[in-house]
Amino acid sequence: MVVLLLTVTGLCVIASLLLIPYIRRYAAAGVCTSSARLDGKTVLITGANSGIGKETAWELAARGARVIMACRDLVKAETAAQEIRADTGNEQIIVRKLDLADTKSVRQFAENIMKEEKMINILINNAGMIMLPYTKTVDGFEIHFGVHHLGHFLLTHLLLDFIKKSSPARIINVSSFAHNFGRINFKDLQSEKSYSAGLAYCQSKLANVLFTRELAKRLQETKVIVNSVHPGTVFTEITRHSSALTLVWKGLSFLLKTPREGAQTSVHCAVAEELQEISGKHFSDCTPAFVAPQGRNDETARKLWDVSCNLLGIQWD
Ligand SMILES: NC(=O)c1ccc[n+]([C@@H]2O[C@H](COP(=O)([O-])OP(=O)(O)OC[C@H]3O[C@@H](n4cnc5c(N)ncnc54)[C@H](O)[C@@H]3O)[C@@H](O)[C@H]2O)c1
């Protein structure tokens, strides 16, 4: 019994030590130090009406960018846009409807953007959620995989030629440290045989890392770079679907990053001059970060790409 208790305590201590760098608020280490301006550039951010996305929009608007906030809820998005316009004095904040859980909405959105806009210099695939009970997207995909991976995969595919024409350009996929606990279960990608909301989240965040890796390879001859990001553990409303997780988040809030701090790594990847040639990497606290072995597997990345194309009925060579 004593041995068991000591072992469990020891494991908890080791786990805490390993996790501390990922949950602790880095007052200085995680701040984007670049002073690059984005006047004349256009940025598109998904899920920009709250949390990390909203603060990313604020930061990039303050640097002079035209910011397109791609959101599900137009009322919330317009309220957030008004705040950003008032705070930054930048009137170029555009709100557009996008539901990543519906491929028709993604297609309509991309079509409208390419008609309305002259360029997209920075695409930030940020929208997300966690701990939903088993839910399917409009097209029948498991919600975490469908929104985080397939929705953003399709959006990027549809906009890529337009982004290439706007280059130099950058794509940022907001993933998570949670990718470390993920596995791509090709035998049950939609978690129909067994479902765990946590594992579905981890699988989808691993998919973000693998997508980044494969896309970077395919963009080698272009002036478009793509990187993934762990924003830190951030006190946002992302826990809204789980009251237990919301309690934990509130209890730990003094340790967690604020949304503004959580936006820093996305901002860094979007603007830092020294990243102009850096692609296919993963960042945390504005520095290159560890990628789990399953996130570095080229065969899995290629297979996931092909399977994603099949699921979405698209050709993307
Ligand atoms: N908060 C954290 O600790 C943390 C840690 C690691 C990674 N992340 C990632 O950061 C990103 C932003 O999360 P956040 O913490 O700011 O949460 P948040 O809930 O504040 O913001 C997520 C946004 O995504 C939007 N969204 C969700 N589903 C959508 C859909 N189908 N179509 C369009 N928009 C949709 C929401 O409306 C919301 O505006 C997510 O990808 C999340 O996985 C967050």
JSON list of C-alpha atoms in Angstrom, two decimals, residues 101-308:
[
{"chain": "A", "resi": 101, "resn": "ALA", "atom": "CA", "xyz": [-19.09, 22.33, -38.93]},
{"chain": "A", "resi": 102, "resn": "ASP", "atom": "CA", "xyz": [-20.79, 22.72, -42.32]},
{"chain": "A", "resi": 103, "resn": "THR", "atom": "CA", "xyz": [-18.80, 22.27, -45.53]},
{"chain": "A", "resi": 104, "resn": "LYS", "atom": "CA", "xyz": [-21.44, 24.26, -47.49]},
{"chain": "A", "resi": 105, "resn": "SER", "atom": "CA", "xyz": [-20.80, 27.23, -45.19]},
{"chain": "A", "resi": 106, "resn": "VAL", "atom": "CA", "xyz": [-17.02, 26.83, -45.65]},
{"chain": "A", "resi": 107, "resn": "ARG", "atom": "CA", "xyz": [-17.40, 26.77, -49.45]},
{"chain": "A", "resi": 108, "resn": "GLN", "atom": "CA", "xyz": [-19.78, 29.76, -49.51]},
{"chain": "A", "resi": 109, "resn": "PHE", "atom": "CA", "xyz": [-17.47, 31.70, -47.19]},
{"chain": "A", "resi": 110, "resn": "ALA", "atom": "CA", "xyz": [-14.36, 31.03, -49.29]},
{"chain": "A", "resi": 111, "resn": "GLU", "atom": "CA", "xyz": [-16.17, 31.94, -52.51]},
{"chain": "A", "resi": 112, "resn": "ASN", "atom": "CA", "xyz": [-17.37, 35.26, -51.05]},
{"chain": "A", "resi": 113, "resn": "ILE", "atom": "CA", "xyz": [-13.94, 36.11, -49.63]},
{"chain": "A", "resi": 114, "resn": "MET", "atom": "CA", "xyz": [-12.24, 35.56, -52.99]},
{"chain": "A", "resi": 115, "resn": "LYS", "atom": "CA", "xyz": [-14.85, 37.83, -54.65]},
{"chain": "A", "resi": 116, "resn": "GLU", "atom": "CA", "xyz": [-14.70, 40.57, -52.01]},
{"chain": "A", "resi": 117, "resn": "GLU", "atom": "CA", "xyz": [-11.05, 40.70, -51.02]},
{"chain": "A", "resi": 118, "resn": "LYS", "atom": "CA", "xyz": [-7.93, 41.58, -52.97]},
{"chain": "A", "resi": 119, "resn": "MET", "atom": "CA", "xyz": [-5.62, 39.30, -50.96]},
{"chain": "A", "resi": 120, "resn": "ILE", "atom": "CA", "xyz": [-5.16, 37.13, -47.88]},
{"chain": "A", "resi": 121, "resn": "ASN", "atom": "CA", "xyz": [-1.63, 37.45, -46.48]},
{"chain": "A", "resi": 122, "resn": "ILE", "atom": "CA", "xyz": [-2.19, 35.64, -43.19]},
{"chain": "A", "resi": 123, "resn": "LEU", "atom": "CA", "xyz": [-4.68, 32.84, -42.48]},
{"chain": "A", "resi": 124, "resn": "ILE", "atom": "CA", "xyz": [-5.08, 31.82, -38.85]},
{"chain": "A", "resi": 125, "resn": "ASN", "atom": "CA", "xyz": [-7.03, 28.58, -38.39]},
{"chain": "A", "resi": 126, "resn": "ASN", "atom": "CA", "xyz": [-7.97, 29.17, -34.77]},
{"chain": "A", "resi": 127, "resn": "ALA", "atom": "CA", "xyz": [-11.60, 28.16, -34.13]},
{"chain": "A", "resi": 128, "resn": "GLY", "atom": "CA", "xyz": [-12.20, 25.28, -31.77]},
{"chain": "A", "resi": 129, "resn": "MET", "atom": "CA", "xyz": [-14.06, 23.71, -28.90]},
{"chain": "A", "resi": 130, "resn": "ILE", "atom": "CA", "xyz": [-13.50, 20.96, -26.35]},
{"chain": "A", "resi": 131, "resn": "MET", "atom": "CA", "xyz": [-15.34, 18.24, -24.45]},
{"chain": "A", "resi": 132, "resn": "LEU", "atom": "CA", "xyz": [-18.49, 18.06, -26.51]},
{"chain": "A", "resi": 133, "resn": "PRO", "atom": "CA", "xyz": [-20.66, 14.98, -26.00]},
{"chain": "A", "resi": 134, "resn": "TYR", "atom": "CA", "xyz": [-20.72, 12.86, -29.16]},
{"chain": "A", "resi": 135, "resn": "THR", "atom": "CA", "xyz": [-21.92, 15.24, -31.86]},
{"chain": "A", "resi": 136, "resn": "LYS", "atom": "CA", "xyz": [-21.66, 15.18, -35.64]},
{"chain": "A", "resi": 137, "resn": "THR", "atom": "CA", "xyz": [-21.13, 18.07, -38.01]},
{"chain": "A", "resi": 138, "resn": "VAL", "atom": "CA", "xyz": [-23.73, 18.79, -40.70]},
{"chain": "A", "resi": 139, "resn": "ASP", "atom": "CA", "xyz": [-21.76, 16.46, -43.01]},
{"chain": "A", "resi": 140, "resn": "GLY", "atom": "CA", "xyz": [-21.64, 13.63, -40.45]},
{"chain": "A", "resi": 141, "resn": "PHE", "atom": "CA", "xyz": [-18.08, 14.03, -39.14]},
{"chain": "A", "resi": 142, "resn": "GLU", "atom": "CA", "xyz": [-17.24, 13.75, -35.43]},
{"chain": "A", "resi": 143, "resn": "ILE", "atom": "CA", "xyz": [-17.35, 17.38, -34.25]},
{"chain": "A", "resi": 144, "resn": "HIS", "atom": "CA", "xyz": [-13.75, 17.88, -32.99]},
{"chain": "A", "resi": 145, "resn": "PHE", "atom": "CA", "xyz": [-12.22, 16.16, -36.03]},
{"chain": "A", "resi": 146, "resn": "GLY", "atom": "CA", "xyz": [-14.78, 17.77, -38.35]},
{"chain": "A", "resi": 147, "resn": "VAL", "atom": "CA", "xyz": [-14.26, 21.37, -37.16]},
{"chain": "A", "resi": 148, "resn": "HIS", "atom": "CA", "xyz": [-10.60, 21.49, -36.06]},
{"chain": "A", "resi": 149, "resn": "HIS", "atom": "CA", "xyz": [-9.19, 19.38, -38.87]},
{"chain": "A", "resi": 150, "resn": "LEU", "atom": "CA", "xyz": [-11.59, 18.87, -41.79]},
{"chain": "A", "resi": 151, "resn": "GLY", "atom": "CA", "xyz": [-13.20, 22.33, -41.65]},
{"chain": "A", "resi": 152, "resn": "HIS", "atom": "CA", "xyz": [-9.84, 24.09, -41.61]},
{"chain": "A", "resi": 153, "resn": "PHE", "atom": "CA", "xyz": [-8.34, 21.63, -44.13]},
{"chain": "A", "resi": 154, "resn": "LEU", "atom": "CA", "xyz": [-11.15, 22.45, -46.59]},
{"chain": "A", "resi": 155, "resn": "LEU", "atom": "CA", "xyz": [-10.96, 26.20, -45.93]},
{"chain": "A", "resi": 156, "resn": "THR", "atom": "CA", "xyz": [-7.19, 26.21, -46.53]},
{"chain": "A", "resi": 157, "resn": "HIS", "atom": "CA", "xyz": [-7.60, 24.14, -49.69]},
{"chain": "A", "resi": 158, "resn": "LEU", "atom": "CA", "xyz": [-10.21, 26.51, -51.12]},
{"chain": "A", "resi": 159, "resn": "LEU", "atom": "CA", "xyz": [-8.18, 29.65, -50.32]},
{"chain": "A", "resi": 160, "resn": "LEU", "atom": "CA", "xyz": [-4.70, 28.37, -51.11]},
{"chain": "A", "resi": 161, "resn": "ASP", "atom": "CA", "xyz": [-4.32, 29.63, -54.69]},
{"chain": "A", "resi": 162, "resn": "PHE", "atom": "CA", "xyz": [-5.62, 33.01, -53.57]},
{"chain": "A", "resi": 163, "resn": "ILE", "atom": "CA", "xyz": [-3.14, 33.00, -50.66]},
{"chain": "A", "resi": 164, "resn": "LYS", "atom": "CA", "xyz": [-0.30, 32.02, -53.02]},
{"chain": "A", "resi": 165, "resn": "LYS", "atom": "CA", "xyz": [-1.17, 35.01, -55.23]},
{"chain": "A", "resi": 166, "resn": "SER", "atom": "CA", "xyz": [-0.97, 37.21, -52.11]},
{"chain": "A", "resi": 167, "resn": "SER", "atom": "CA", "xyz": [2.44, 35.85, -51.06]},
{"chain": "A", "resi": 168, "resn": "PRO", "atom": "CA", "xyz": [4.64, 36.24, -49.14]},
{"chain": "A", "resi": 169, "resn": "ALA", "atom": "CA", "xyz": [1.97, 34.73, -46.94]},
{"chain": "A", "resi": 170, "resn": "ARG", "atom": "CA", "xyz": [1.63, 32.74, -43.74]},
{"chain": "A", "resi": 171, "resn": "ILE", "atom": "CA", "xyz": [-0.76, 30.10, -42.46]},
{"chain": "A", "resi": 172, "resn": "ILE", "atom": "CA", "xyz": [-1.02, 29.37, -38.76]},
{"chain": "A", "resi": 173, "resn": "ASN", "atom": "CA", "xyz": [-2.84, 26.34, -37.40]},
{"chain": "A", "resi": 174, "resn": "VAL", "atom": "CA", "xyz": [-3.76, 26.66, -33.74]},
{"chain": "A", "resi": 175, "resn": "SER", "atom": "CA", "xyz": [-3.13, 23.21, -32.32]},
{"chain": "A", "resi": 176, "resn": "SER", "atom": "CA", "xyz": [-2.35, 22.30, -28.71]},
{"chain": "A", "resi": 177, "resn": "PHE", "atom": "CA", "xyz": [0.04, 20.55, -26.35]},
{"chain": "A", "resi": 178, "resn": "ALA", "atom": "CA", "xyz": [-2.81, 18.01, -26.27]},
{"chain": "A", "resi": 179, "resn": "HIS", "atom": "CA", "xyz": [-1.52, 16.66, -29.61]},
{"chain": "A", "resi": 180, "resn": "ASN", "atom": "CA", "xyz": [0.99, 14.72, -27.46]},
{"chain": "A", "resi": 181, "resn": "PHE", "atom": "CA", "xyz": [-1.84, 12.53, -26.18]},
{"chain": "A", "resi": 182, "resn": "GLY", "atom": "CA", "xyz": [-3.44, 12.06, -29.60]},
{"chain": "A", "resi": 183, "resn": "ARG", "atom": "CA", "xyz": [-3.44, 9.13, -32.01]},
{"chain": "A", "resi": 184, "resn": "ILE", "atom": "CA", "xyz": [-4.92, 9.16, -35.50]},
{"chain": "A", "resi": 185, "resn": "ASN", "atom": "CA", "xyz": [-7.25, 6.18, -35.34]},
{"chain": "A", "resi": 186, "resn": "PHE", "atom": "CA", "xyz": [-7.72, 5.46, -39.05]},
{"chain": "A", "resi": 187, "resn": "LYS", "atom": "CA", "xyz": [-9.90, 2.45, -38.17]},
{"chain": "A", "resi": 188, "resn": "ASP", "atom": "CA", "xyz": [-12.39, 4.68, -36.38]},
{"chain": "A", "resi": 189, "resn": "LEU", "atom": "CA", "xyz": [-11.63, 8.27, -37.39]},
{"chain": "A", "resi": 190, "resn": "GLN", "atom": "CA", "xyz": [-15.11, 9.48, -36.50]},
{"chain": "A", "resi": 191, "resn": "SER", "atom": "CA", "xyz": [-14.97, 7.75, -33.06]},
{"chain": "A", "resi": 192, "resn": "GLU", "atom": "CA", "xyz": [-18.11, 5.76, -33.88]},
{"chain": "A", "resi": 193, "resn": "LYS", "atom": "CA", "xyz": [-16.92, 2.56, -32.19]},
{"chain": "A", "resi": 194, "resn": "SER", "atom": "CA", "xyz": [-15.90, 4.24, -28.95]},
{"chain": "A", "resi": 195, "resn": "TYR", "atom": "CA", "xyz": [-15.98, 7.89, -27.98]},
{"chain": "A", "resi": 196, "resn": "SER", "atom": "CA", "xyz": [-14.03, 9.91, -25.47]},
{"chain": "A", "resi": 197, "resn": "ALA", "atom": "CA", "xyz": [-14.38, 13.69, -25.84]},
{"chain": "A", "resi": 198, "resn": "GLY", "atom": "CA", "xyz": [-10.83, 14.20, -24.51]},
{"chain": "A", "resi": 199, "resn": "LEU", "atom": "CA", "xyz": [-9.27, 11.72, -26.95]},
{"chain": "A", "resi": 200, "resn": "ALA", "atom": "CA", "xyz": [-11.31, 13.12, -29.85]},
{"chain": "A", "resi": 201, "resn": "TYR", "atom": "CA", "xyz": [-9.92, 16.58, -29.01]},
{"chain": "A", "resi": 202, "resn": "CYS", "atom": "CA", "xyz": [-6.34, 15.22, -28.83]},
{"chain": "A", "resi": 203, "resn": "GLN", "atom": "CA", "xyz": [-6.75, 13.38, -32.16]},
{"chain": "A", "resi": 204, "resn": "SER", "atom": "CA", "xyz": [-8.00, 16.55, -33.85]},
{"chain": "A", "resi": 205, "resn": "LYS", "atom": "CA", "xyz": [-5.12, 18.64, -32.45]},
{"chain": "A", "resi": 206, "resn": "LEU", "atom": "CA", "xyz": [-2.62, 16.01, -33.62]},
{"chain": "A", "resi": 207, "resn": "ALA", "atom": "CA", "xyz": [-4.29, 16.25, -37.04]},
{"chain": "A", "resi": 208, "resn": "ASN", "atom": "CA", "xyz": [-3.54, 20.04, -36.99]},
{"chain": "A", "resi": 209, "resn": "VAL", "atom": "CA", "xyz": [0.17, 19.27, -36.45]},
{"chain": "A", "resi": 210, "resn": "LEU", "atom": "CA", "xyz": [0.28, 16.59, -39.17]},
{"chain": "A", "resi": 211, "resn": "PHE", "atom": "CA", "xyz": [-1.61, 18.81, -41.62]},
{"chain": "A", "resi": 212, "resn": "THR", "atom": "CA", "xyz": [0.92, 21.59, -40.97]},
{"chain": "A", "resi": 213, "resn": "ARG", "atom": "CA", "xyz": [3.81, 19.22, -41.62]},
{"chain": "A", "resi": 214, "resn": "GLU", "atom": "CA", "xyz": [2.42, 17.86, -44.90]},
{"chain": "A", "resi": 215, "resn": "LEU", "atom": "CA", "xyz": [1.25, 21.26, -46.17]},
{"chain": "A", "resi": 216, "resn": "ALA", "atom": "CA", "xyz": [4.68, 22.78, -45.45]},
{"chain": "A", "resi": 217, "resn": "LYS", "atom": "CA", "xyz": [6.28, 20.10, -47.66]},
{"chain": "A", "resi": 218, "resn": "ARG", "atom": "CA", "xyz": [3.87, 20.83, -50.49]},
{"chain": "A", "resi": 219, "resn": "LEU", "atom": "CA", "xyz": [4.51, 24.57, -50.20]},
{"chain": "A", "resi": 220, "resn": "GLN", "atom": "CA", "xyz": [8.31, 24.26, -50.33]},
{"chain": "A", "resi": 221, "resn": "GLU", "atom": "CA", "xyz": [8.63, 25.96, -53.72]},
{"chain": "A", "resi": 222, "resn": "THR", "atom": "CA", "xyz": [6.32, 28.83, -52.77]},
{"chain": "A", "resi": 223, "resn": "LYS", "atom": "CA", "xyz": [6.50, 31.91, -50.57]},
{"chain": "A", "resi": 224, "resn": "VAL", "atom": "CA", "xyz": [3.80, 30.60, -48.26]},
{"chain": "A", "resi": 225, "resn": "ILE", "atom": "CA", "xyz": [4.88, 29.25, -44.88]},
{"chain": "A", "resi": 226, "resn": "VAL", "atom": "CA", "xyz": [2.75, 27.25, -42.46]},
{"chain": "A", "resi": 227, "resn": "ASN", "atom": "CA", "xyz": [3.35, 26.56, -38.78]},
{"chain": "A", "resi": 228, "resn": "SER", "atom": "CA", "xyz": [1.32, 25.21, -35.88]},
{"chain": "A", "resi": 229, "resn": "VAL", "atom": "CA", "xyz": [0.96, 26.69, -32.43]},
{"chain": "A", "resi": 230, "resn": "HIS", "atom": "CA", "xyz": [0.29, 25.69, -28.84]},
{"chain": "A", "resi": 231, "resn": "PRO", "atom": "CA", "xyz": [-1.11, 28.89, -27.30]},
{"chain": "A", "resi": 232, "resn": "GLY", "atom": "CA", "xyz": [-0.46, 27.82, -23.71]},
{"chain": "A", "resi": 233, "resn": "THR", "atom": "CA", "xyz": [-3.15, 26.90, -21.23]},
{"chain": "A", "resi": 234, "resn": "VAL", "atom": "CA", "xyz": [-5.41, 29.89, -21.47]},
{"chain": "A", "resi": 235, "resn": "PHE", "atom": "CA", "xyz": [-8.34, 31.09, -19.38]},
{"chain": "A", "resi": 236, "resn": "THR", "atom": "CA", "xyz": [-11.00, 31.34, -22.12]},
{"chain": "A", "resi": 237, "resn": "GLU", "atom": "CA", "xyz": [-14.54, 30.07, -22.52]},
{"chain": "A", "resi": 238, "resn": "ILE", "atom": "CA", "xyz": [-13.33, 26.96, -24.32]},
{"chain": "A", "resi": 239, "resn": "THR", "atom": "CA", "xyz": [-14.43, 24.83, -21.37]},
{"chain": "A", "resi": 240, "resn": "ARG", "atom": "CA", "xyz": [-18.08, 25.95, -21.78]},
{"chain": "A", "resi": 241, "resn": "HIS", "atom": "CA", "xyz": [-19.30, 22.43, -22.71]},
{"chain": "A", "resi": 242, "resn": "SER", "atom": "CA", "xyz": [-18.04, 20.80, -19.51]},
{"chain": "A", "resi": 243, "resn": "SER", "atom": "CA", "xyz": [-18.99, 22.14, -16.08]},
{"chain": "A", "resi": 244, "resn": "ALA", "atom": "CA", "xyz": [-16.25, 20.01, -14.43]},
{"chain": "A", "resi": 245, "resn": "LEU", "atom": "CA", "xyz": [-13.55, 21.47, -16.71]},
{"chain": "A", "resi": 246, "resn": "THR", "atom": "CA", "xyz": [-14.97, 24.98, -16.24]},
{"chain": "A", "resi": 247, "resn": "LEU", "atom": "CA", "xyz": [-14.58, 24.52, -12.45]},
{"chain": "A", "resi": 248, "resn": "VAL", "atom": "CA", "xyz": [-10.97, 23.36, -12.87]},
{"chain": "A", "resi": 249, "resn": "TRP", "atom": "CA", "xyz": [-10.25, 26.29, -15.22]},
{"chain": "A", "resi": 250, "resn": "LYS", "atom": "CA", "xyz": [-11.74, 28.79, -12.73]},
{"chain": "A", "resi": 251, "resn": "GLY", "atom": "CA", "xyz": [-9.82, 27.21, -9.84]},
{"chain": "A", "resi": 252, "resn": "LEU", "atom": "CA", "xyz": [-6.54, 27.36, -11.78]},
{"chain": "A", "resi": 253, "resn": "SER", "atom": "CA", "xyz": [-7.21, 30.71, -13.45]},
{"chain": "A", "resi": 254, "resn": "PHE", "atom": "CA", "xyz": [-4.42, 32.44, -11.50]},
{"chain": "A", "resi": 255, "resn": "LEU", "atom": "CA", "xyz": [-1.94, 30.02, -13.15]},
{"chain": "A", "resi": 256, "resn": "LEU", "atom": "CA", "xyz": [-3.36, 30.24, -16.65]},
{"chain": "A", "resi": 257, "resn": "LYS", "atom": "CA", "xyz": [-2.54, 32.70, -19.39]},
{"chain": "A", "resi": 258, "resn": "THR", "atom": "CA", "xyz": [-4.95, 35.50, -20.18]},
{"chain": "A", "resi": 259, "resn": "PRO", "atom": "CA", "xyz": [-6.41, 35.40, -23.72]},
{"chain": "A", "resi": 260, "resn": "ARG", "atom": "CA", "xyz": [-4.09, 38.30, -24.67]},
{"chain": "A", "resi": 261, "resn": "GLU", "atom": "CA", "xyz": [-1.09, 36.26, -23.49]},
{"chain": "A", "resi": 262, "resn": "GLY", "atom": "CA", "xyz": [-2.50, 33.19, -25.25]},
{"chain": "A", "resi": 263, "resn": "ALA", "atom": "CA", "xyz": [-2.60, 35.10, -28.54]},
{"chain": "A", "resi": 264, "resn": "GLN", "atom": "CA", "xyz": [1.13, 35.91, -28.48]},
{"chain": "A", "resi": 265, "resn": "THR", "atom": "CA", "xyz": [2.44, 32.77, -30.20]},
{"chain": "A", "resi": 266, "resn": "SER", "atom": "CA", "xyz": [-0.10, 33.09, -33.04]},
{"chain": "A", "resi": 267, "resn": "VAL", "atom": "CA", "xyz": [0.90, 36.76, -33.42]},
{"chain": "A", "resi": 268, "resn": "HIS", "atom": "CA", "xyz": [4.60, 35.81, -33.36]},
{"chain": "A", "resi": 269, "resn": "CYS", "atom": "CA", "xyz": [4.10, 33.22, -36.13]},
{"chain": "A", "resi": 270, "resn": "ALA", "atom": "CA", "xyz": [2.08, 35.77, -38.11]},
{"chain": "A", "resi": 271, "resn": "VAL", "atom": "CA", "xyz": [4.57, 38.66, -37.98]},
{"chain": "A", "resi": 272, "resn": "ALA", "atom": "CA", "xyz": [8.07, 37.76, -36.75]},
{"chain": "A", "resi": 273, "resn": "GLU", "atom": "CA", "xyz": [10.60, 38.71, -39.44]},
{"chain": "A", "resi": 274, "resn": "GLU", "atom": "CA", "xyz": [12.95, 35.84, -38.54]},
{"chain": "A", "resi": 275, "resn": "LEU", "atom": "CA", "xyz": [10.28, 33.26, -39.44]},
{"chain": "A", "resi": 276, "resn": "GLN", "atom": "CA", "xyz": [10.04, 34.27, -43.11]},
{"chain": "A", "resi": 277, "resn": "GLU", "atom": "CA", "xyz": [11.64, 30.99, -44.23]},
{"chain": "A", "resi": 278, "resn": "ILE", "atom": "CA", "xyz": [10.53, 28.78, -41.36]},
{"chain": "A", "resi": 279, "resn": "SER", "atom": "CA", "xyz": [7.77, 26.33, -42.21]},
{"chain": "A", "resi": 280, "resn": "GLY", "atom": "CA", "xyz": [6.33, 23.06, -40.92]},
{"chain": "A", "resi": 281, "resn": "LYS", "atom": "CA", "xyz": [7.32, 23.78, -37.32]},
{"chain": "A", "resi": 282, "resn": "HIS", "atom": "CA", "xyz": [5.40, 23.86, -34.05]},
{"chain": "A", "resi": 283, "resn": "PHE", "atom": "CA", "xyz": [5.63, 26.86, -31.68]},
{"chain": "A", "resi": 284, "resn": "SER", "atom": "CA", "xyz": [4.83, 27.50, -28.04]},
{"chain": "A", "resi": 285, "resn": "ASP", "atom": "CA", "xyz": [5.67, 30.64, -26.03]},
{"chain": "A", "resi": 286, "resn": "CYS", "atom": "CA", "xyz": [6.94, 32.21, -29.28]},
{"chain": "A", "resi": 287, "resn": "THR", "atom": "CA", "xyz": [9.71, 29.61, -29.66]},
{"chain": "A", "resi": 288, "resn": "PRO", "atom": "CA", "xyz": [9.99, 26.30, -31.54]},
{"chain": "A", "resi": 289, "resn": "ALA", "atom": "CA", "xyz": [8.41, 23.57, -29.44]},
{"chain": "A", "resi": 290, "resn": "PHE", "atom": "CA", "xyz": [8.60, 19.82, -29.03]},
{"chain": "A", "resi": 291, "resn": "VAL", "atom": "CA", "xyz": [6.45, 17.74, -31.36]},
{"chain": "A", "resi": 292, "resn": "ALA", "atom": "CA", "xyz": [5.39, 14.29, -30.23]},
{"chain": "A", "resi": 293, "resn": "PRO", "atom": "CA", "xyz": [6.74, 11.39, -32.36]},
{"chain": "A", "resi": 294, "resn": "GLN", "atom": "CA", "xyz": [3.26, 10.72, -33.77]},
{"chain": "A", "resi": 295, "resn": "GLY", "atom": "CA", "xyz": [3.22, 14.36, -34.95]},
{"chain": "A", "resi": 296, "resn": "ARG", "atom": "CA", "xyz": [6.48, 13.81, -36.87]},
{"chain": "A", "resi": 297, "resn": "ASN", "atom": "CA", "xyz": [5.35, 10.72, -38.75]},
{"chain": "A", "resi": 298, "resn": "ASP", "atom": "CA", "xyz": [5.40, 11.56, -42.47]},
{"chain": "A", "resi": 299, "resn": "GLU", "atom": "CA", "xyz": [3.53, 8.42, -43.45]},
{"chain": "A", "resi": 300, "resn": "THR", "atom": "CA", "xyz": [0.64, 9.24, -41.09]},
{"chain": "A", "resi": 301, "resn": "ALA", "atom": "CA", "xyz": [0.65, 12.85, -42.32]},
{"chain": "A", "resi": 302, "resn": "ARG", "atom": "CA", "xyz": [0.36, 11.72, -45.97]},
{"chain": "A", "resi": 303, "resn": "LYS", "atom": "CA", "xyz": [-2.30, 9.14, -45.19]},
{"chain": "A", "resi": 304, "resn": "LEU", "atom": "CA", "xyz": [-4.32, 11.67, -43.19]},
{"chain": "A", "resi": 305, "resn": "TRP", "atom": "CA", "xyz": [-4.11, 14.08, -46.15]},
{"chain": "A", "resi": 306, "resn": "ASP", "atom": "CA", "xyz": [-5.45, 11.44, -48.57]},
{"chain": "A", "resi": 307, "resn": "VAL", "atom": "CA", "xyz": [-8.19, 10.28, -46.21]},
{"chain": "A", "resi": 308, "resn": "SER", "atom": "CA", "xyz": [-9.23, 13.90, -45.57]}
]
